[in-house]
PDB file of C-alpha atoms in Angstrom:
ATOM      1  CA  MET A   1       0.000   0.000   0.000  1.00  0.00           C
ATOM      2  CA  GLU A   2       1.291   3.474  -0.869  1.00  0.00           C
ATOM      3  CA  LYS A   3       2.568   5.375   2.138  1.00  0.00           C
ATOM      4  CA  LYS A   4       1.190   8.888   2.576  1.00  0.00           C
ATOM      5  CA  LYS A   5       1.223  10.416   6.031  1.00  0.00           C
ATOM      6  CA  GLY A   6      -2.045  11.640   7.450  1.00  0.00           C
ATOM      7  CA  TYR A   7      -2.735  14.226  10.157  1.00  0.00           C
ATOM      8  CA  LEU A   8      -1.867  14.434  13.847  1.00  0.00           C
ATOM      9  CA  VAL A   9      -3.935  16.572  16.216  1.00  0.00           C
ATOM     10  CA  ILE A  10      -1.937  16.897  19.434  1.00  0.00           C
ATOM     11  CA  ILE A  11      -3.863  18.495  22.321  1.00  0.00           C
ATOM     12  CA  GLY A  12      -2.455  19.961  25.525  1.00  0.00           C
ATOM     13  CA  GLY A  13      -5.336  18.670  27.672  1.00  0.00           C
ATOM     14  CA  ALA A  14      -8.470  20.212  29.210  1.00  0.00           C
ATOM     15  CA  GLU A  15      -9.900  20.966  25.776  1.00  0.00           C
ATOM     16  CA  ASP A  16     -13.363  22.541  25.569  1.00  0.00           C
ATOM     17  CA  LYS A  17     -15.944  19.724  25.392  1.00  0.00           C
ATOM     18  CA  ASN A  18     -19.150  21.667  26.035  1.00  0.00           C
ATOM     19  CA  GLY A  19     -18.945  24.933  24.081  1.00  0.00           C
ATOM     20  CA  ASP A  20     -17.694  25.582  20.565  1.00  0.00           C
ATOM     21  CA  SER A  21     -15.248  22.664  20.924  1.00  0.00           C
ATOM     22  CA  VAL A  22     -12.962  24.230  18.305  1.00  0.00           C
ATOM     23  CA  ILE A  23     -10.181  21.719  18.896  1.00  0.00           C
ATOM     24  CA  LEU A  24     -12.303  18.561  18.832  1.00  0.00           C
ATOM     25  CA  LYS A  25     -14.199  19.847  15.782  1.00  0.00           C
ATOM     26  CA  GLN A  26     -11.045  19.169  13.806  1.00  0.00           C
ATOM     27  CA  ALA A  27     -12.227  15.526  13.793  1.00  0.00           C
ATOM     28  CA  PRO A  28     -15.330  16.095  11.637  1.00  0.00           C
ATOM     29  CA  GLU A  29     -13.302  18.497   9.488  1.00  0.00           C
ATOM     30  CA  LEU A  30     -10.736  15.794   8.719  1.00  0.00           C
ATOM     31  CA  LEU A  31     -13.027  12.752   8.526  1.00  0.00           C
ATOM     32  CA  LYS A  32     -15.791  12.010   6.029  1.00  0.00           C
ATOM     33  CA  GLN A  33     -19.270  11.218   7.337  1.00  0.00           C
ATOM     34  CA  ASP A  34     -18.967   7.482   6.673  1.00  0.00           C
ATOM     35  CA  GLU A  35     -15.465   7.122   8.183  1.00  0.00           C
ATOM     36  CA  ILE A  36     -15.044   5.600  11.643  1.00  0.00           C
ATOM     37  CA  LEU A  37     -13.453   7.418  14.587  1.00  0.00           C
ATOM     38  CA  THR A  38     -12.205   5.082  17.323  1.00  0.00           C
ATOM     39  CA  VAL A  39     -11.790   6.418  20.866  1.00  0.00           C
ATOM     40  CA  LEU A  40      -8.855   4.524  22.396  1.00  0.00           C
ATOM     41  CA  THR A  41      -9.004   4.574  26.208  1.00  0.00           C
ATOM     42  CA  THR A  42      -5.736   2.790  27.033  1.00  0.00           C
ATOM     43  CA  ALA A  43      -4.309   5.772  28.988  1.00  0.00           C
ATOM     44  CA  THR A  44      -6.963   5.717  31.687  1.00  0.00           C
ATOM     45  CA  GLU A  45      -7.922   3.276  34.421  1.00  0.00           C
ATOM     46  CA  LYS A  46     -11.539   4.427  33.956  1.00  0.00           C
ATOM     47  CA  PRO A  47     -12.042   3.479  30.291  1.00  0.00           C
ATOM     48  CA  GLU A  48     -15.859   3.224  30.349  1.00  0.00           C
ATOM     49  CA  GLU A  49     -16.226   6.712  31.819  1.00  0.00           C
ATOM     50  CA  ALA A  50     -13.718   8.303  29.423  1.00  0.00           C
ATOM     51  CA  GLY A  51     -15.223   6.481  26.453  1.00  0.00           C
ATOM     52  CA  ARG A  52     -18.720   7.675  27.301  1.00  0.00           C
ATOM     53  CA  VAL A  53     -17.599  11.312  27.667  1.00  0.00           C
ATOM     54  CA  TYR A  54     -15.883  11.425  24.286  1.00  0.00           C
ATOM     55  CA  TRP A  55     -18.590   9.404  22.527  1.00  0.00           C
ATOM     56  CA  GLU A  56     -21.117  12.063  23.580  1.00  0.00           C
ATOM     57  CA  VAL A  57     -18.862  14.963  22.560  1.00  0.00           C
ATOM     58  CA  PHE A  58     -17.974  13.576  19.143  1.00  0.00           C
ATOM     59  CA  LYS A  59     -21.603  12.652  18.465  1.00  0.00           C
ATOM     60  CA  ARG A  60     -22.687  16.199  19.325  1.00  0.00           C
ATOM     61  CA  ILE A  61     -20.165  17.821  16.996  1.00  0.00           C
ATOM     62  CA  GLY A  62     -21.078  15.704  14.001  1.00  0.00           C
ATOM     63  CA  ILE A  63     -19.067  12.471  13.864  1.00  0.00           C
ATOM     64  CA  GLY A  64     -21.374   9.861  12.355  1.00  0.00           C
ATOM     65  CA  LYS A  65     -19.536   6.658  13.226  1.00  0.00           C
ATOM     66  CA  ILE A  66     -17.831   6.319  16.620  1.00  0.00           C
ATOM     67  CA  GLN A  67     -16.557   3.227  18.380  1.00  0.00           C
ATOM     68  CA  ILE A  68     -14.933   2.869  21.801  1.00  0.00           C
ATOM     69  CA  LEU A  69     -11.933   0.551  22.077  1.00  0.00           C
ATOM     70  CA  ASN A  70     -10.739  -0.431  25.549  1.00  0.00           C
ATOM     71  CA  VAL A  71      -7.254  -1.934  25.192  1.00  0.00           C
ATOM     72  CA  ASN A  72      -6.204  -2.494  28.801  1.00  0.00           C
ATOM     73  CA  THR A  73      -3.586  -5.255  28.580  1.00  0.00           C
ATOM     74  CA  ARG A  74      -0.874  -6.385  26.195  1.00  0.00           C
ATOM     75  CA  ASP A  75      -3.059  -9.376  25.361  1.00  0.00           C
ATOM     76  CA  ASP A  76      -5.774  -6.927  24.296  1.00  0.00           C
ATOM     77  CA  ALA A  77      -3.183  -5.151  22.129  1.00  0.00           C
ATOM     78  CA  GLU A  78      -2.331  -8.422  20.369  1.00  0.00           C
ATOM     79  CA  ASN A  79      -5.971  -9.413  19.890  1.00  0.00           C
ATOM     80  CA  ASP A  80      -6.856  -9.738  16.200  1.00  0.00           C
ATOM     81  CA  LYS A  81     -10.395  -8.387  16.667  1.00  0.00           C
ATOM     82  CA  ASN A  82      -9.103  -5.230  18.357  1.00  0.00           C
ATOM     83  CA  CYS A  83      -6.512  -4.757  15.620  1.00  0.00           C
ATOM     84  CA  GLU A  84      -9.234  -5.164  13.006  1.00  0.00           C
ATOM     85  CA  LEU A  85     -11.237  -2.360  14.674  1.00  0.00           C
ATOM     86  CA  ILE A  86      -8.201  -0.067  14.357  1.00  0.00           C
ATOM     87  CA  ARG A  87      -7.636  -1.182  10.761  1.00  0.00           C
ATOM     88  CA  LYS A  88     -11.229  -0.288   9.801  1.00  0.00           C
ATOM     89  CA  SER A  89     -10.924   3.166  11.382  1.00  0.00           C
ATOM     90  CA  LYS A  90      -9.911   6.346   9.608  1.00  0.00           C
ATOM     91  CA  GLY A  91      -9.307   8.224  12.832  1.00  0.00           C
ATOM     92  CA  ILE A  92      -8.082   7.392  16.346  1.00  0.00           C
ATOM     93  CA  PHE A  93      -8.569   9.576  19.420  1.00  0.00           C
ATOM     94  CA  MET A  94      -6.378   8.749  22.441  1.00  0.00           C
ATOM     95  CA  THR A  95      -7.735   9.954  25.779  1.00  0.00           C
ATOM     96  CA  GLY A  96      -5.772  11.413  28.664  1.00  0.00           C
ATOM     97  CA  GLY A  97      -4.470   9.486  31.648  1.00  0.00           C
ATOM     98  CA  ASP A  98      -0.958   8.061  32.000  1.00  0.00           C
ATOM     99  CA  GLN A  99       1.328   8.107  28.969  1.00  0.00           C
ATOM    100  CA  LEU A 100       3.498   5.303  30.349  1.00  0.00           C
ATOM    101  CA  ARG A 101       0.373   3.166  30.565  1.00  0.00           C
ATOM    102  CA  ILE A 102      -0.181   3.690  26.816  1.00  0.00           C
ATOM    103  CA  THR A 103       3.357   2.782  25.782  1.00  0.00           C
ATOM    104  CA  SER A 104       3.784  -0.113  28.228  1.00  0.00           C
ATOM    105  CA  ILE A 105       0.558  -1.696  26.953  1.00  0.00           C
ATOM    106  CA  LEU A 106       0.833  -0.860  23.232  1.00  0.00           C
ATOM    107  CA  GLY A 107       4.598  -0.748  22.657  1.00  0.00           C
ATOM    108  CA  GLY A 108       5.790  -3.402  20.200  1.00  0.00           C
ATOM    109  CA  THR A 109       2.313  -4.933  19.747  1.00  0.00           C
ATOM    110  CA  LYS A 110       0.125  -5.531  16.704  1.00  0.00           C
ATOM    111  CA  ALA A 111      -2.148  -2.678  17.806  1.00  0.00           C
ATOM    112  CA  SER A 112       0.790  -0.256  17.852  1.00  0.00           C
ATOM    113  CA  GLY A 113       1.722  -1.383  14.345  1.00  0.00           C
ATOM    114  CA  GLU A 114      -1.834  -0.779  13.160  1.00  0.00           C
ATOM    115  CA  LEU A 115      -1.807   2.743  14.641  1.00  0.00           C
ATOM    116  CA  LYS A 116       1.400   3.602  12.804  1.00  0.00           C
ATOM    117  CA  ASN A 117       0.118   2.117   9.571  1.00  0.00           C
ATOM    118  CA  LEU A 118      -3.126   4.080   9.844  1.00  0.00           C
ATOM    119  CA  TYR A 119      -1.178   7.337  10.157  1.00  0.00           C
ATOM    120  CA  GLU A 120       1.310   6.455   7.428  1.00  0.00           C
ATOM    121  CA  THR A 121      -1.477   5.669   4.972  1.00  0.00           C
ATOM    122  CA  GLY A 122      -3.422   8.913   5.402  1.00  0.00           C
ATOM    123  CA  GLY A 123      -5.369   8.442   8.642  1.00  0.00           C
ATOM    124  CA  VAL A 124      -5.941  10.878  11.493  1.00  0.00           C
ATOM    125  CA  ILE A 125      -4.450  10.358  14.971  1.00  0.00           C
ATOM    126  CA  MET A 126      -5.633  12.663  17.748  1.00  0.00           C
ATOM    127  CA  GLY A 127      -4.546  12.640  21.378  1.00  0.00           C
ATOM    128  CA  THR A 128      -5.063  14.771  24.464  1.00  0.00           C
ATOM    129  CA  SER A 129      -2.794  15.131  27.517  1.00  0.00           C
ATOM    130  CA  ALA A 130      -1.145  11.695  27.922  1.00  0.00           C
ATOM    131  CA  GLY A 131      -2.442  10.871  24.443  1.00  0.00           C
ATOM    132  CA  ALA A 132      -0.443  13.863  23.191  1.00  0.00           C
ATOM    133  CA  SER A 133       2.842  13.015  24.917  1.00  0.00           C
ATOM    134  CA  VAL A 134       3.012   9.535  23.367  1.00  0.00           C
ATOM    135  CA  MET A 135       2.983  10.848  19.787  1.00  0.00           C
ATOM    136  CA  SER A 136       6.736  11.486  19.757  1.00  0.00           C
ATOM    137  CA  SER A 137       9.633   9.034  19.638  1.00  0.00           C
ATOM    138  CA  THR A 138      10.865  10.209  23.057  1.00  0.00           C
ATOM    139  CA  MET A 139       8.307  11.314  25.637  1.00  0.00           C
ATOM    140  CA  VAL A 140       8.316  12.980  29.037  1.00  0.00           C
ATOM    141  CA  VAL A 141       7.155  10.597  31.753  1.00  0.00           C
ATOM    142  CA  GLN A 142       7.886  12.555  34.920  1.00  0.00           C
ATOM    143  CA  GLY A 143       9.456  15.840  35.955  1.00  0.00           C
ATOM    144  CA  GLN A 144       9.095  18.760  38.328  1.00  0.00           C
ATOM    145  CA  ASP A 145       6.222  21.200  37.806  1.00  0.00           C
ATOM    146  CA  ASN A 146       6.509  24.852  38.823  1.00  0.00           C
ATOM    147  CA  GLU A 147      10.185  24.474  39.675  1.00  0.00           C
ATOM    148  CA  PRO A 148      13.432  25.837  38.237  1.00  0.00           C
ATOM    149  CA  ALA A 149      15.139  23.581  35.696  1.00  0.00           C
ATOM    150  CA  ARG A 150      17.290  21.081  37.615  1.00  0.00           C
ATOM    151  CA  LYS A 151      19.563  18.417  36.233  1.00  0.00           C
ATOM    152  CA  CYS A 152      18.658  14.742  36.668  1.00  0.00           C
ATOM    153  CA  THR A 153      15.003  15.454  37.550  1.00  0.00           C
ATOM    154  CA  LEU A 154      13.436  14.502  34.216  1.00  0.00           C
ATOM    155  CA  LYS A 155      12.335  10.983  33.393  1.00  0.00           C
ATOM    156  CA  MET A 156      11.851  10.144  29.723  1.00  0.00           C
ATOM    157  CA  ALA A 157      10.916   6.974  27.849  1.00  0.00           C
ATOM    158  CA  PRO A 158      10.234   5.855  24.260  1.00  0.00           C
ATOM    159  CA  GLY A 159       6.903   7.040  22.828  1.00  0.00           C
ATOM    160  CA  LEU A 160       4.871   5.576  19.974  1.00  0.00           C
ATOM    161  CA  GLY A 161       7.148   7.185  17.374  1.00  0.00           C
ATOM    162  CA  LEU A 162       4.524   8.843  15.177  1.00  0.00           C
ATOM    163  CA  LEU A 163       6.435  12.145  15.131  1.00  0.00           C
ATOM    164  CA  ASP A 164      10.236  12.152  15.108  1.00  0.00           C
ATOM    165  CA  GLY A 165      12.568  14.891  16.308  1.00  0.00           C
ATOM    166  CA  VAL A 166      10.325  16.384  19.000  1.00  0.00           C
ATOM    167  CA  ILE A 167       9.525  16.078  22.696  1.00  0.00           C
ATOM    168  CA  ILE A 168       5.936  17.016  23.514  1.00  0.00           C
ATOM    169  CA  ASP A 169       4.787  18.297  26.904  1.00  0.00           C
ATOM    170  CA  GLN A 170       1.179  19.119  27.792  1.00  0.00           C
ATOM    171  CA  HIS A 171      -0.753  21.232  30.346  1.00  0.00           C
ATOM    172  CA  PHE A 172       2.335  23.334  29.702  1.00  0.00           C
ATOM    173  CA  ASP A 173       1.896  26.860  31.057  1.00  0.00           C
ATOM    174  CA  GLN A 174      -0.871  25.889  33.486  1.00  0.00           C
ATOM    175  CA  ARG A 175       1.422  23.455  35.341  1.00  0.00           C
ATOM    176  CA  GLY A 176       4.648  25.423  35.000  1.00  0.00           C
ATOM    177  CA  ARG A 177       6.512  22.933  32.823  1.00  0.00           C
ATOM    178  CA  PHE A 178       8.967  25.245  31.048  1.00  0.00           C
ATOM    179  CA  GLY A 179      11.834  24.109  33.279  1.00  0.00           C
ATOM    180  CA  ARG A 180      11.302  20.414  32.714  1.00  0.00           C
ATOM    181  CA  LEU A 181      11.038  20.796  28.936  1.00  0.00           C
ATOM    182  CA  LEU A 182      14.236  22.857  29.042  1.00  0.00           C
ATOM    183  CA  CYS A 183      15.944  19.899  30.731  1.00  0.00           C
ATOM    184  CA  GLY A 184      14.594  17.677  27.975  1.00  0.00           C
ATOM    185  CA  ILE A 185      16.214  19.630  25.168  1.00  0.00           C
ATOM    186  CA  ALA A 186      19.419  20.155  27.172  1.00  0.00           C
ATOM    187  CA  GLU A 187      19.730  16.358  27.230  1.00  0.00           C
ATOM    188  CA  ASN A 188      18.545  16.027  23.601  1.00  0.00           C
ATOM    189  CA  PRO A 189      19.666  19.221  21.820  1.00  0.00           C
ATOM    190  CA  ASP A 190      18.889  17.914  18.344  1.00  0.00           C
ATOM    191  CA  VAL A 191      15.158  17.770  19.044  1.00  0.00           C
ATOM    192  CA  LEU A 192      12.461  20.420  19.331  1.00  0.00           C
ATOM    193  CA  GLY A 193      10.656  20.786  22.643  1.00  0.00           C
ATOM    194  CA  ILE A 194       6.973  21.524  22.064  1.00  0.00           C
ATOM    195  CA  GLY A 195       4.954  22.618  25.101  1.00  0.00           C
ATOM    196  CA  ILE A 196       1.206  22.753  24.466  1.00  0.00           C
ATOM    197  CA  ASP A 197      -1.090  24.693  26.795  1.00  0.00           C
ATOM    198  CA  GLU A 198      -4.496  23.490  27.918  1.00  0.00           C
ATOM    199  CA  ASP A 199      -7.365  23.993  25.434  1.00  0.00           C
ATOM    200  CA  THR A 200      -4.722  24.320  22.716  1.00  0.00           C
ATOM    201  CA  SER A 201      -3.503  21.950  20.028  1.00  0.00           C
ATOM    202  CA  ILE A 202      -1.188  21.602  17.084  1.00  0.00           C
ATOM    203  CA  LYS A 203      -2.537  20.207  13.827  1.00  0.00           C
ATOM    204  CA  VAL A 204       0.351  18.473  12.054  1.00  0.00           C
ATOM    205  CA  PHE A 205      -0.090  18.271   8.270  1.00  0.00           C
ATOM    206  CA  PRO A 206       1.335  15.524   6.015  1.00  0.00           C
ATOM    207  CA  ASP A 207       4.197  17.843   4.937  1.00  0.00           C
ATOM    208  CA  LEU A 208       5.176  18.212   8.637  1.00  0.00           C
ATOM    209  CA  HIS A 209       4.199  21.795   9.223  1.00  0.00           C
ATOM    210  CA  PHE A 210       1.740  22.456  12.021  1.00  0.00           C
ATOM    211  CA  GLU A 211      -0.838  25.088  12.844  1.00  0.00           C
ATOM    212  CA  VAL A 212      -1.871  26.178  16.345  1.00  0.00           C
ATOM    213  CA  VAL A 213      -5.576  25.729  17.147  1.00  0.00           C
ATOM    214  CA  GLY A 214      -7.102  26.749  20.476  1.00  0.00           C
ATOM    215  CA  SER A 215      -7.392  29.481  23.080  1.00  0.00           C
ATOM    216  CA  ASN A 216      -3.867  29.534  24.556  1.00  0.00           C
ATOM    217  CA  ALA A 217      -0.344  29.059  23.158  1.00  0.00           C
ATOM    218  CA  VAL A 218       2.321  26.607  22.071  1.00  0.00           C
ATOM    219  CA  THR A 219       5.912  27.098  23.260  1.00  0.00           C
ATOM    220  CA  ILE A 220       8.741  25.787  21.080  1.00  0.00           C
ATOM    221  CA  LEU A 221      12.261  25.294  22.454  1.00  0.00           C
ATOM    222  CA  ASP A 222      14.870  24.753  19.756  1.00  0.00           C
ATOM    223  CA  GLY A 223      17.941  23.007  21.167  1.00  0.00           C
ATOM    224  CA  LYS A 224      20.042  23.153  17.999  1.00  0.00           C
ATOM    225  CA  THR A 225      21.148  26.681  18.827  1.00  0.00           C
ATOM    226  CA  ILE A 226      22.393  25.760  22.333  1.00  0.00           C
ATOM    227  CA  GLN A 227      25.923  27.095  22.841  1.00  0.00           C
ATOM    228  CA  CYS A 228      26.668  25.194  26.051  1.00  0.00           C
ATOM    229  CA  SER A 229      25.097  23.732  29.191  1.00  0.00           C
ATOM    230  CA  ASN A 230      26.140  21.973  32.381  1.00  0.00           C
ATOM    231  CA  VAL A 231      23.659  19.120  31.976  1.00  0.00           C
ATOM    232  CA  SER A 232      26.357  16.454  31.563  1.00  0.00           C
ATOM    233  CA  GLU A 233      28.496  17.570  34.516  1.00  0.00           C
ATOM    234  CA  LEU A 234      28.515  15.974  37.972  1.00  0.00           C
ATOM    235  CA  ASN A 235      26.494  17.262  40.932  1.00  0.00           C
ATOM    236  CA  PRO A 236      22.985  15.995  40.118  1.00  0.00           C
ATOM    237  CA  ASN A 237      19.957  18.057  41.122  1.00  0.00           C
ATOM    238  CA  GLU A 238      21.802  21.361  40.778  1.00  0.00           C
ATOM    239  CA  ILE A 239      20.231  24.173  38.772  1.00  0.00           C
ATOM    240  CA  LEU A 240      20.597  23.745  35.017  1.00  0.00           C
ATOM    241  CA  ALA A 241      22.812  26.293  33.240  1.00  0.00           C
ATOM    242  CA  ILE A 242      22.078  26.612  29.540  1.00  0.00           C
ATOM    243  CA  MET A 243      22.851  29.263  26.930  1.00  0.00           C
ATOM    244  CA  GLY A 244      21.597  29.995  23.447  1.00  0.00           C
ATOM    245  CA  VAL A 245      18.206  28.255  23.402  1.00  0.00           C
ATOM    246  CA  THR A 246      15.787  29.592  20.792  1.00  0.00           C
ATOM    247  CA  VAL A 247      12.257  30.101  22.143  1.00  0.00           C
ATOM    248  CA  HIS A 248       9.043  30.723  20.180  1.00  0.00           C
ATOM    249  CA  VAL A 249       5.611  31.285  21.751  1.00  0.00           C
ATOM    250  CA  LEU A 250       2.798  30.876  19.216  1.00  0.00           C
ATOM    251  CA  PRO A 251      -0.958  31.407  19.651  1.00  0.00           C
ATOM    252  CA  GLN A 252      -3.626  30.561  17.093  1.00  0.00           C
ATOM    253  CA  GLY A 253      -2.875  32.307  13.818  1.00  0.00           C
ATOM    254  CA  TYR A 254       0.670  30.962  13.775  1.00  0.00           C
ATOM    255  CA  GLY A 255       2.288  27.717  12.736  1.00  0.00           C
ATOM    256  CA  PHE A 256       5.676  26.088  12.452  1.00  0.00           C
ATOM    257  CA  ASN A 257       7.554  24.090   9.840  1.00  0.00           C
ATOM    258  CA  LEU A 258       9.152  21.130  11.593  1.00  0.00           C
ATOM    259  CA  LYS A 259      11.518  20.426   8.701  1.00  0.00           C
ATOM    260  CA  ASP A 260      13.253  23.805   8.473  1.00  0.00           C
ATOM    261  CA  ARG A 261      12.372  24.992  11.996  1.00  0.00           C
ATOM    262  CA  LYS A 262      10.721  28.197  10.827  1.00  0.00           C
ATOM    263  CA  VAL A 263       7.744  30.042  12.295  1.00  0.00           C
ATOM    264  CA  LEU A 264       4.782  30.471   9.948  1.00  0.00           C
ATOM    265  CA  ARG A 265       2.446  33.433  10.170  1.00  0.00           C
ATOM    266  CA  LEU A 266      -0.959  32.321   8.954  1.00  0.00           C
ATOM    267  CA  LYS A 267      -3.618  34.404   7.283  1.00  0.00           C
ATOM    268  CA  ASP A 268      -7.235  33.219   7.128  1.00  0.00           C
ATOM    269  CA  GLY A 269      -6.068  29.731   8.033  1.00  0.00           C
ATOM    270  CA  ASN A 270      -3.527  29.549   5.198  1.00  0.00           C
ATOM    271  CA  ARG A 271       0.257  29.709   5.191  1.00  0.00           C
TER     272      ARG A 271
END
């Protein structure tokens, strides 16, 4: 089958579910009426509750075909019937919860392979909060909120690998996560750190540019311009020293080209 990347909608959490639902309305904009959207609840230990909430929201905003898929164990992720449900979908929505729960259950399974294939053949993958963090090849698992950047305080792990060359953090400004994302790019200066605020998302197009959608902002930390840091020195837990980081803060109306690392100013929704 010909490979043609689809769309990623990566949401910083706490998206509007009851009002205009601008972020979630990207689903009916990207999917045709007869295409299936599957709500994947792996991130949460309350899958029935989360599934019901998003089924009601997506029904209200115009998705015609919705199914809830509770993949709660690695056996579930290897189950042929579950994989067939993913294969018949055109869109996947991953709920919030615990990102390590997603990767520890899905990582290396048939279901994970089906998710990647769906995206690589033109499908739509959406995720909020934990479902956003897992999109990248390397994800943040744990770090200090509302604290200065300190060495050796960030825990990272492999993500699902849908989007290379980035580290995604969510609930970004609301939980004071600038310092922890700064540690992430100090340790991985070749990647982009992307911090997404609540009720805010990035819509990643097949050509790997993204547009900001939502009421708050997206912060981009570019580690390629780092001149030096003390992240590799001894004395763990000391304050991080880092020089030369490039920082962009982008609200709706702006975008970013992930290939050439350039800010895009949008006009009427176009580049």
